[in-house]
Short mmCIF file of C-alpha atoms in Angstrom, two decimals:
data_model
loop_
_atom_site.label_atom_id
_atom_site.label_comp_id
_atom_site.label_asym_id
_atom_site.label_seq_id
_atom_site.Cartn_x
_atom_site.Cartn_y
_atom_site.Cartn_z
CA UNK A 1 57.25 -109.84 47.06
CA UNK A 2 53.57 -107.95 46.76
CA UNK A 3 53.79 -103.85 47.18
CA UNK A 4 50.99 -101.64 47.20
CA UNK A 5 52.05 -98.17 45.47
CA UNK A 6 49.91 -95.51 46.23
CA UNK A 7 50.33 -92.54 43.33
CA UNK A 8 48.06 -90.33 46.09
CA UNK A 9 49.55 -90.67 49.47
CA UNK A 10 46.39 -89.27 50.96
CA UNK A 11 44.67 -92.83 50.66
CA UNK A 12 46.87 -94.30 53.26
CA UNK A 13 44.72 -94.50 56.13
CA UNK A 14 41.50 -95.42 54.05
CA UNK A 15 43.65 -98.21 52.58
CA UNK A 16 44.66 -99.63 56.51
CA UNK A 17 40.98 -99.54 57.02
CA UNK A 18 39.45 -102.11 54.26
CA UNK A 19 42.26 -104.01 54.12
CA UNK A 20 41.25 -107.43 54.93
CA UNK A 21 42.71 -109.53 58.70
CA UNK A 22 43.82 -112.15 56.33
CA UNK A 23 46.82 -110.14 54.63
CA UNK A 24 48.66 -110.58 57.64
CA UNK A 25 52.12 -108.59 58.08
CA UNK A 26 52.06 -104.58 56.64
CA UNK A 27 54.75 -102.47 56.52
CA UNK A 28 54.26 -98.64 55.52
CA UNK A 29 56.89 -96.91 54.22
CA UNK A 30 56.15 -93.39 53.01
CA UNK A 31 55.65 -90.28 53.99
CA UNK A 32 52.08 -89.36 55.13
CA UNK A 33 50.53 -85.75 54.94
CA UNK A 34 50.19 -84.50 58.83
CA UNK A 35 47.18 -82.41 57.76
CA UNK A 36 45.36 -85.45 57.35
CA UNK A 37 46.28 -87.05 60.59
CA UNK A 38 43.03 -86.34 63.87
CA UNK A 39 46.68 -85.44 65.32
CA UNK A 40 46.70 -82.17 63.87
CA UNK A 41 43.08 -81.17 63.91
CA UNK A 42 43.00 -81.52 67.48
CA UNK A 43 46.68 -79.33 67.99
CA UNK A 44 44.90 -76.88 65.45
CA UNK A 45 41.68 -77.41 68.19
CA UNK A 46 43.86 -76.44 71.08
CA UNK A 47 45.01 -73.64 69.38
CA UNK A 48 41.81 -71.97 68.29
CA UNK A 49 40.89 -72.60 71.75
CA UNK A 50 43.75 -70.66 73.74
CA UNK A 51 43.81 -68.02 70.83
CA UNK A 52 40.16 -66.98 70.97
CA UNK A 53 40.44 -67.40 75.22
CA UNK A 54 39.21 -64.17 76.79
CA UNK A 55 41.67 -63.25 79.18
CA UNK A 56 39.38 -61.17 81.87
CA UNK A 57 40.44 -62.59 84.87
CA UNK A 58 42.94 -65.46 86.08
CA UNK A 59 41.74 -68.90 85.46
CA UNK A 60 40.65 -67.86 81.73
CA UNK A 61 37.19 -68.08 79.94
CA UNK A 62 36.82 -70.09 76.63
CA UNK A 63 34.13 -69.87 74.02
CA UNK A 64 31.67 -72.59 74.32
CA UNK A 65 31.92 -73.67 70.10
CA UNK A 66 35.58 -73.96 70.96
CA UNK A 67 34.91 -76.45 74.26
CA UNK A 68 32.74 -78.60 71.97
CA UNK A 69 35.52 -78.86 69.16
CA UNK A 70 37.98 -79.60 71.56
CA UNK A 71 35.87 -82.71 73.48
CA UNK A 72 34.45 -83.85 70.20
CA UNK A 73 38.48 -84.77 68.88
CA UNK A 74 38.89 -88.83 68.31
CA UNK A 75 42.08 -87.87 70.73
CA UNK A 76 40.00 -87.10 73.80
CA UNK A 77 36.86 -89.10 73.66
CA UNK A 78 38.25 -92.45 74.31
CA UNK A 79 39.14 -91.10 77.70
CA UNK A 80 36.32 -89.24 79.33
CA UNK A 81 34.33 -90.39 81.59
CA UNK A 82 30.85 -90.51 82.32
CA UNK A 83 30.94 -87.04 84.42
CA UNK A 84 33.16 -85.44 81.73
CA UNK A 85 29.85 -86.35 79.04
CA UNK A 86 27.40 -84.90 81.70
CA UNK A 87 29.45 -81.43 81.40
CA UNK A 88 29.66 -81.70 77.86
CA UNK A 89 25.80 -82.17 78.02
CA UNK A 90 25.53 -78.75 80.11
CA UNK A 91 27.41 -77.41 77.97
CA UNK A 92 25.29 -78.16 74.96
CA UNK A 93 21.73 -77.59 76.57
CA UNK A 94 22.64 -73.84 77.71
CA UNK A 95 22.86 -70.67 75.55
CA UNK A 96 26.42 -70.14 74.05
CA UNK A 97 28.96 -67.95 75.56
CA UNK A 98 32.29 -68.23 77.55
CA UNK A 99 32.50 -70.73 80.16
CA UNK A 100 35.20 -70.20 82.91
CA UNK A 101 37.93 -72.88 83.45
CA UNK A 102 36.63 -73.19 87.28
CA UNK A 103 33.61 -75.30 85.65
CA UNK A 104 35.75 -78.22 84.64
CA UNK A 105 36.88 -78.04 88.02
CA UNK A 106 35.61 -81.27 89.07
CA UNK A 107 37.41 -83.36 86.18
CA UNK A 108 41.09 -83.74 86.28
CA UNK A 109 41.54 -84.48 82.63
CA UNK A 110 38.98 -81.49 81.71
CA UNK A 111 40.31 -79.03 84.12
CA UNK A 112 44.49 -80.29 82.43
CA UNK A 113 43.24 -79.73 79.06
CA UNK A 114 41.18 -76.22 79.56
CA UNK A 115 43.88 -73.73 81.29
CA UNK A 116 44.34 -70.21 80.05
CA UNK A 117 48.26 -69.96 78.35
CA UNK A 118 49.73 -66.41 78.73
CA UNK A 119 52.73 -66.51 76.47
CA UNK A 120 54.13 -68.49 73.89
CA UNK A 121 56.29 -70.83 76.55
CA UNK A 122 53.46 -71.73 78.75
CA UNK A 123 51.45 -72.56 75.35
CA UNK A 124 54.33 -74.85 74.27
CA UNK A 125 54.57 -76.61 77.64
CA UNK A 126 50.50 -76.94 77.79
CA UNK A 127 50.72 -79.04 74.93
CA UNK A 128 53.48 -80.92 75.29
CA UNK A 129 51.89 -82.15 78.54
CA UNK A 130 48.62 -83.03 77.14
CA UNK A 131 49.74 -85.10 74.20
CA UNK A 132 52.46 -86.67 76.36
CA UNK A 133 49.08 -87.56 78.57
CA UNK A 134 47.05 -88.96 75.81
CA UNK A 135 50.39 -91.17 74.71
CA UNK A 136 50.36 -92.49 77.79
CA UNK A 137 46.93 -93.16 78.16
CA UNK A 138 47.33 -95.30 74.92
CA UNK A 139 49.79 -97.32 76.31
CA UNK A 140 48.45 -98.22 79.31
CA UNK A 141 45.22 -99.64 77.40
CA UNK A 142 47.14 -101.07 75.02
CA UNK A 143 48.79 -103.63 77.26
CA UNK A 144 45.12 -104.67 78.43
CA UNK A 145 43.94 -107.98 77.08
CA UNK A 146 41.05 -106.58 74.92
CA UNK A 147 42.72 -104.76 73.09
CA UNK A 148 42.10 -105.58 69.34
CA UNK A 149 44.78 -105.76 66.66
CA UNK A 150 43.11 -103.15 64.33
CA UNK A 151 42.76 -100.97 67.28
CA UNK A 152 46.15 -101.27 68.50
CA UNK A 153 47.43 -100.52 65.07
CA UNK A 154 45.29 -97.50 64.65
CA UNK A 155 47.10 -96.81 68.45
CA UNK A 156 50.24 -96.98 66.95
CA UNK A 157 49.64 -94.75 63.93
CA UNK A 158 48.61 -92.07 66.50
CA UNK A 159 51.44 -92.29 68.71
CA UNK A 160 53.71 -91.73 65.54
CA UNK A 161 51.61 -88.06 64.41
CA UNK A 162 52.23 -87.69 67.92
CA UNK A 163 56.14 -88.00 68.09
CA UNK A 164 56.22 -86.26 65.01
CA UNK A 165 53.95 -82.92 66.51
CA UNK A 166 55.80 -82.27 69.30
CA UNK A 167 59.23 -82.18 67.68
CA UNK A 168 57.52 -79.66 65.99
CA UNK A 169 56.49 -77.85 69.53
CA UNK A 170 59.81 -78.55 70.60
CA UNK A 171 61.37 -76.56 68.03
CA UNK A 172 59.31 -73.76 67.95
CA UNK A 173 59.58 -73.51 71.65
CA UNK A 174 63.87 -73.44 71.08
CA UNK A 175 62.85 -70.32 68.67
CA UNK A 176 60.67 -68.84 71.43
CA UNK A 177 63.14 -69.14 74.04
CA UNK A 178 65.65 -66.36 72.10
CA UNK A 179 65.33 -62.96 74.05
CA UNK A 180 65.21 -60.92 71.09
CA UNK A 181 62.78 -62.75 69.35
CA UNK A 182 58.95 -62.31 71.22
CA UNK A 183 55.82 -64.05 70.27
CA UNK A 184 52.79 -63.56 71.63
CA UNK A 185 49.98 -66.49 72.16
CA UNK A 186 47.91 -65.98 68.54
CA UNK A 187 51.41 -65.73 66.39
CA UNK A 188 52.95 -68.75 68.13
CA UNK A 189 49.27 -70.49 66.95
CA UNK A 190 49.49 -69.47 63.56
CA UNK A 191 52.62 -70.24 62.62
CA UNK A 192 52.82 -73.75 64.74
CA UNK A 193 49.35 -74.66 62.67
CA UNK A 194 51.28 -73.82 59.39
CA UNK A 195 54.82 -76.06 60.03
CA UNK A 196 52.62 -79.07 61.04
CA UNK A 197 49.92 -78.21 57.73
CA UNK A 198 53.42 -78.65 55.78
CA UNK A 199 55.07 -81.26 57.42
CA UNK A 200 55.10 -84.98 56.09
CA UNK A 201 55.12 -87.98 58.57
CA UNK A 202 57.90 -90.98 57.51
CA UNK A 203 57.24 -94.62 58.33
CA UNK A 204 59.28 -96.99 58.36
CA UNK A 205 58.79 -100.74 57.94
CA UNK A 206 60.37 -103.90 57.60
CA UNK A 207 60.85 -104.81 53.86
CA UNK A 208 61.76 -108.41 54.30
CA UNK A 209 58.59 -109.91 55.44
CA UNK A 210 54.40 -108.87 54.71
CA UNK A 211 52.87 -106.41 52.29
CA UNK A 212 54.93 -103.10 51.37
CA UNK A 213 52.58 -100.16 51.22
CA UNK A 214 54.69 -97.10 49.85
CA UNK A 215 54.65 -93.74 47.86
CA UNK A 216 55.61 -93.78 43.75
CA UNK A 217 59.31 -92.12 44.56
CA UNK A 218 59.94 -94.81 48.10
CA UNK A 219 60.10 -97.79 45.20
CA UNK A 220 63.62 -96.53 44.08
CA UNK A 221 66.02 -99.37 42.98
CA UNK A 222 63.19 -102.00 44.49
CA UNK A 223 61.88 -105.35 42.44
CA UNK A 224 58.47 -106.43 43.12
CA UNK A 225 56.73 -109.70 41.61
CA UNK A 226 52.98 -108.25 42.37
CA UNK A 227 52.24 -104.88 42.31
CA UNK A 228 49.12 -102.92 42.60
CA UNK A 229 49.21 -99.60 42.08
CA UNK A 230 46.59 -96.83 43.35
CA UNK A 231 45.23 -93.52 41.23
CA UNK A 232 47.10 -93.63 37.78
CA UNK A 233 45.56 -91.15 37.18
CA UNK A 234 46.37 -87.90 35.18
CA UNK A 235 47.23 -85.08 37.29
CA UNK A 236 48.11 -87.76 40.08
CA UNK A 237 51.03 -89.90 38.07
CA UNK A 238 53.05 -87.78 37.62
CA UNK A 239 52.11 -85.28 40.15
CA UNK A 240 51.81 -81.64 38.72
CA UNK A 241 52.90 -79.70 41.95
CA UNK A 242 55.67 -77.32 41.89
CA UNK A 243 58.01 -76.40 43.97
CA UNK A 244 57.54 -72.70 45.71
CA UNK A 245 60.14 -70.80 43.37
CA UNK A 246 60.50 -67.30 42.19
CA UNK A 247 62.22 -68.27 39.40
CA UNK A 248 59.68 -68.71 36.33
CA UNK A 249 59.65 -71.38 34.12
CA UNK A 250 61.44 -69.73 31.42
CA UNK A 251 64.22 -69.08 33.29
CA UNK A 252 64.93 -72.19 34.35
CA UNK A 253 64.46 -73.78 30.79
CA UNK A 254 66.86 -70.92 29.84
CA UNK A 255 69.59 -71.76 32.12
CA UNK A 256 69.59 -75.94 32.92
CA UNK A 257 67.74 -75.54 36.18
CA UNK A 258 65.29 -78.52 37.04
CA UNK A 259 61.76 -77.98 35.74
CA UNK A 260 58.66 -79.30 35.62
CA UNK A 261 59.28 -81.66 32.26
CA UNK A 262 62.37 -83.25 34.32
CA UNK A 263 59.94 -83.68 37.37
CA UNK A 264 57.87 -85.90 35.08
CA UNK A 265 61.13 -87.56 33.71
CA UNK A 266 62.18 -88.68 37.04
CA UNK A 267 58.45 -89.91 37.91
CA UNK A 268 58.24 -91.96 34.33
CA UNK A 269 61.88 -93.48 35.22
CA UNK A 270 60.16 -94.65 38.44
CA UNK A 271 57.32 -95.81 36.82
CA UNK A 272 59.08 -98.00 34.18
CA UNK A 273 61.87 -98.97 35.99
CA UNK A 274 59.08 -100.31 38.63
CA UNK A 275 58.00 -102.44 35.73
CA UNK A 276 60.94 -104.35 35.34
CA UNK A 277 61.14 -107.32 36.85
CA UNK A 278 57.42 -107.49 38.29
CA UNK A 279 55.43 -110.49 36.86
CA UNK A 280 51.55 -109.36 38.02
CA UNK A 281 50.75 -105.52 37.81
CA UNK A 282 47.45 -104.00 38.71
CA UNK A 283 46.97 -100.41 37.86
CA UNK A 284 43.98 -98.75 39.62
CA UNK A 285 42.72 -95.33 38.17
CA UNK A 286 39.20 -93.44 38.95
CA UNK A 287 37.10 -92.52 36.02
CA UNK A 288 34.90 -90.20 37.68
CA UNK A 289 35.13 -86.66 36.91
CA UNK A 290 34.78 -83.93 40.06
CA UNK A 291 35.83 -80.81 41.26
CA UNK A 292 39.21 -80.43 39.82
CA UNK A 293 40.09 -84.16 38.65
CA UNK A 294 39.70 -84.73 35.20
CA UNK A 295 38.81 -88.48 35.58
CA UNK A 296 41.01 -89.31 32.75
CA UNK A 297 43.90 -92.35 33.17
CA UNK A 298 47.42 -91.45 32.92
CA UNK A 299 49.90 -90.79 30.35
CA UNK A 300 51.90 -93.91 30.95
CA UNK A 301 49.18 -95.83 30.88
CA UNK A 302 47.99 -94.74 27.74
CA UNK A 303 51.30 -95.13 26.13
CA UNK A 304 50.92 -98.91 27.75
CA UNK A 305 47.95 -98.95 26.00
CA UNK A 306 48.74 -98.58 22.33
CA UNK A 307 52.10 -100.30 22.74
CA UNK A 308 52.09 -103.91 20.48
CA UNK A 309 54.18 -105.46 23.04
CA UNK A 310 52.84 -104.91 26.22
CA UNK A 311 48.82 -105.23 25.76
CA UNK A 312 47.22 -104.83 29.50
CA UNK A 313 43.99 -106.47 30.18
CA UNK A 314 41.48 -102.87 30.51
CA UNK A 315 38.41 -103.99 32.55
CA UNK A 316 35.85 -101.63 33.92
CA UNK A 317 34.75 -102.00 37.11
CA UNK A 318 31.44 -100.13 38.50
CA UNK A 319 28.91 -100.53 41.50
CA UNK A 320 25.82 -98.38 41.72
CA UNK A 321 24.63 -97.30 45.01
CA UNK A 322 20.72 -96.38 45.62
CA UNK A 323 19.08 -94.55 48.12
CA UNK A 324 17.23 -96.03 50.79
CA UNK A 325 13.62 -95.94 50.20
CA UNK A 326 12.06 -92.98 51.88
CA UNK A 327 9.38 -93.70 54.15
CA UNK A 328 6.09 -92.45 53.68
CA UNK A 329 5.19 -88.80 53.51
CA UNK A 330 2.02 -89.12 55.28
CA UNK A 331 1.06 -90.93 58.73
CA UNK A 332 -2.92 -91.81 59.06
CA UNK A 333 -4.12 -90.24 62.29
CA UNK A 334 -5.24 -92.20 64.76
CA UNK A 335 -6.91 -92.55 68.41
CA UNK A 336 -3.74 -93.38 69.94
CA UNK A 337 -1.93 -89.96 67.89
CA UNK A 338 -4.86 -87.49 68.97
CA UNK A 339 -4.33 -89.04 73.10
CA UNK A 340 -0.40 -88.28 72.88
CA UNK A 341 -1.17 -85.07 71.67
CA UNK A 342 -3.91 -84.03 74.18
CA UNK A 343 -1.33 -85.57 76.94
CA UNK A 344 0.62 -83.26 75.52
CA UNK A 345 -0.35 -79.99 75.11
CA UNK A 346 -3.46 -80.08 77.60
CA UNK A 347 -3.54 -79.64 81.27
CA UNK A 348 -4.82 -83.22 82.11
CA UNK A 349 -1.32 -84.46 80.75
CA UNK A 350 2.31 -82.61 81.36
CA UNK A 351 0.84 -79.37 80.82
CA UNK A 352 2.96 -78.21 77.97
CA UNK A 353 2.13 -75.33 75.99
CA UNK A 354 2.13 -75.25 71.99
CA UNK A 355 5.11 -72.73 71.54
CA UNK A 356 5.74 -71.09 68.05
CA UNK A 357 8.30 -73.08 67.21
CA UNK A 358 5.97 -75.73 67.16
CA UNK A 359 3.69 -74.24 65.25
CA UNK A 360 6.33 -73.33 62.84
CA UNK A 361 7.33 -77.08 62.26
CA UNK A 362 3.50 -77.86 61.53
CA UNK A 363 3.23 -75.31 59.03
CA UNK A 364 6.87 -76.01 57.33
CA UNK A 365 6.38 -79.97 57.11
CA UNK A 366 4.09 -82.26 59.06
CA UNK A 367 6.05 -85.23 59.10
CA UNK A 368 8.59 -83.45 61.33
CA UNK A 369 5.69 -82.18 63.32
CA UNK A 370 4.61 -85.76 63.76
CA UNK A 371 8.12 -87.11 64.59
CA UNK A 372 9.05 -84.45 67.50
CA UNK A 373 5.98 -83.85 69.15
CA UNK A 374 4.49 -86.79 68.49
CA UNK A 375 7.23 -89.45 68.77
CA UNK A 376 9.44 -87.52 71.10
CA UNK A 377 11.97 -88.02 68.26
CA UNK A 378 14.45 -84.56 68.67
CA UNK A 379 17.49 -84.10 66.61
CA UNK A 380 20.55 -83.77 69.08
CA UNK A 381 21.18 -80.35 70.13
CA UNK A 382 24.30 -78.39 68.36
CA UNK A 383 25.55 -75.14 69.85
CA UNK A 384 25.31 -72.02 67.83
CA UNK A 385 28.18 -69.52 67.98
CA UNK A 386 25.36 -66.85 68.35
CA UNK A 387 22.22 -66.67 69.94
CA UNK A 388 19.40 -67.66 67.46
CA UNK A 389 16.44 -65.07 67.20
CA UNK A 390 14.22 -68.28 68.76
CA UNK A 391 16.03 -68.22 71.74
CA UNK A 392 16.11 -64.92 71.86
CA UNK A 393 11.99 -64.67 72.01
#
């Protein structure tokens, strides 16, 4: 009887996150953006990675920045092991270039996921294999007894973007098997990355039992008593997207074809016919103003507003969030500083030398001067896609 409507189907995941263990049963039923899912990023990942593969010799070299992208997916760090993070680590520490596929040799997941593809087919295969692995993987922890519900959930979720990618594989592989048609790696990337950047994810749920979560147009011909509905907001309720059409707007006006005006009909008749039978509504909108949202509440609700009969309850709502205090910009020398430093940088201690990078950082800003050479405090290490004129000498 309680159904969370979300007017921006983008929030779905956020909302799974800080809802609280109390709520008990939740059943999604929507569609959810697949661009938006760690599902595609790491596809797109593995893409970028066999498209910009050199393809010198037999076993394949891959750009380190491309390695890093790859091990640094939510999809493949829940299942490397210790060794696999000491070759990341290598990997990191050293100069950037191309690394050889013979160097994950030692790993068996590594060495699966970093193979040079030659055509379209092999590509296709490669990943169906690796996100069948990861599914599996999933499973098997998932029957383990410490498993936690939110995690298992989250599990779930993931297993779902996964279904729903390599259907996506599986058809374009059908189109790559026709003889007359020929792809070659980098077109079979590009236009793989642009059906799953289009492609909309359905759930399913129960609707007899826990909280409904669902888009504006899943509530069809559905009576709620609670309902709390997310960004009514202009722009957002009712959506302004078009459909891709070469016919213009006049056009369609001109000759009874649907337009933009009866896209917004059909939304209000949602909207109002949502409002039917439901006893507690709670419409959520954002005030704040950035980038391209307007920050302003929606039309219906504005027409709520100024109608005698219905009179909602407008509260505002606002938190303010501060800054940590900074610590201090200055750090009083002492005995105990000038000793690390002379352990430092003189003979009598490691023997280190004061390099001009050093030097650099002390005239730039003291405090990090103080904090890396002084505390040992380093910022991890990020590779650059180019050698840096410092490492260069």
């Amino acid at each position: 009887q309680t159904a969370i409507v979300l007017a921006d189907e983008n929030l779905l995941i956020p909302l799974l996150s800080s809802l609280p263990e109390e709520i008990g049963d939740v059943n999604i039923t929507m569609g959810y953006p697949m661009r938006e899912t760690p599902v595609f990023h790491f596809v797109k990942s593995l893409l970028d990675l066999q498209s910009n593969a050199s393809s010198n010799n037999e076993n394949g070299e891959f750009h380190s920045a491309d390695i890093l992208k790859v091990l640094s997916s939510t999809m493949v760090v829940p299942f490397m092991t210790d060794e696999d993070k000491l070759l990341i680590e290598k990997i990191v520490a050293g100069p950037p270039g191309r690394i050889k596929s013979d160097y994950f040799g030692s790993s068996e997941f590594l060495h699966l996921l970093f193979r040079k593809q030659s055509n379209s087919l092999m590509l296709a295969d490669y990943l169906n294999e690796i996100l069948h692995l990861i599914v599996r993987k999933n499973l098997d922890e998932s029957d383990g007894p410490d498993i936690q519900a939110e995690d298992l959930t989250t599990r779930k979720i993931n297993n779902e973007f996964v279904f729903r990618a390599v259907l996506a594989i599986n058809r374009m592989k059908m189109l790559t098997d026709d003889p007359e048609i020929k792809f070659n790696v980098g077109t079979f990337a590009a236009m793989l990355e642009r059906i799953l950047r289009i492609q909309s994810v359905p759930f399913s749920g129960e609707p007899l039992s826990g909280i409904q979560i669902m888009g504006i147009l899943e509530t069809r011909t559905l009576d709620f008593r609670n309902l709390i509905i997310l960004s009514v907001n202009e722009g957002v309720l009712p959506s302004v997207t078009t459909s891709s059409s070469f016919i213009p707007f006049s056009l369609r006006e001109a000759f009874g074809l649907p337009s933009i005006n009866h896209q917004e009909s059909i939304y209000a008749y949602h909207f109002y016919r949502l409002l039917h039978r439901a006893q507690n509504v709670t419409f959520i909108y954002n005030s704040n103003s950035e980038g391209m949202r307007s920050g302003e509440m929606s039309r219906f609700l504005l027409q709520m507003k100024y109608e005698p009969v219905m009179q909602p309850d407008h509260t505002s709502l606002s938190f303010e969030i501060k800054n940590p205090p900074s610590p201090r910009t200055y750090v009083e020398r002492s005995e105990v500083i000038n000793q690390k430093l002379l352990s430092r940088f003189t003979n009598a201690g490691t023997g280190k030398i004061l390099s001009p990078s050093a030097i650099n950082i002390w005239l730039g800003c003291r405090m990090k001067f103080y904090y890396r050479y002084v505390n040992d405090l380093r910022e991890p290490q990020r590779i650059k896609g180019e050698i840096d004129p410092a490492i260069l000498g």
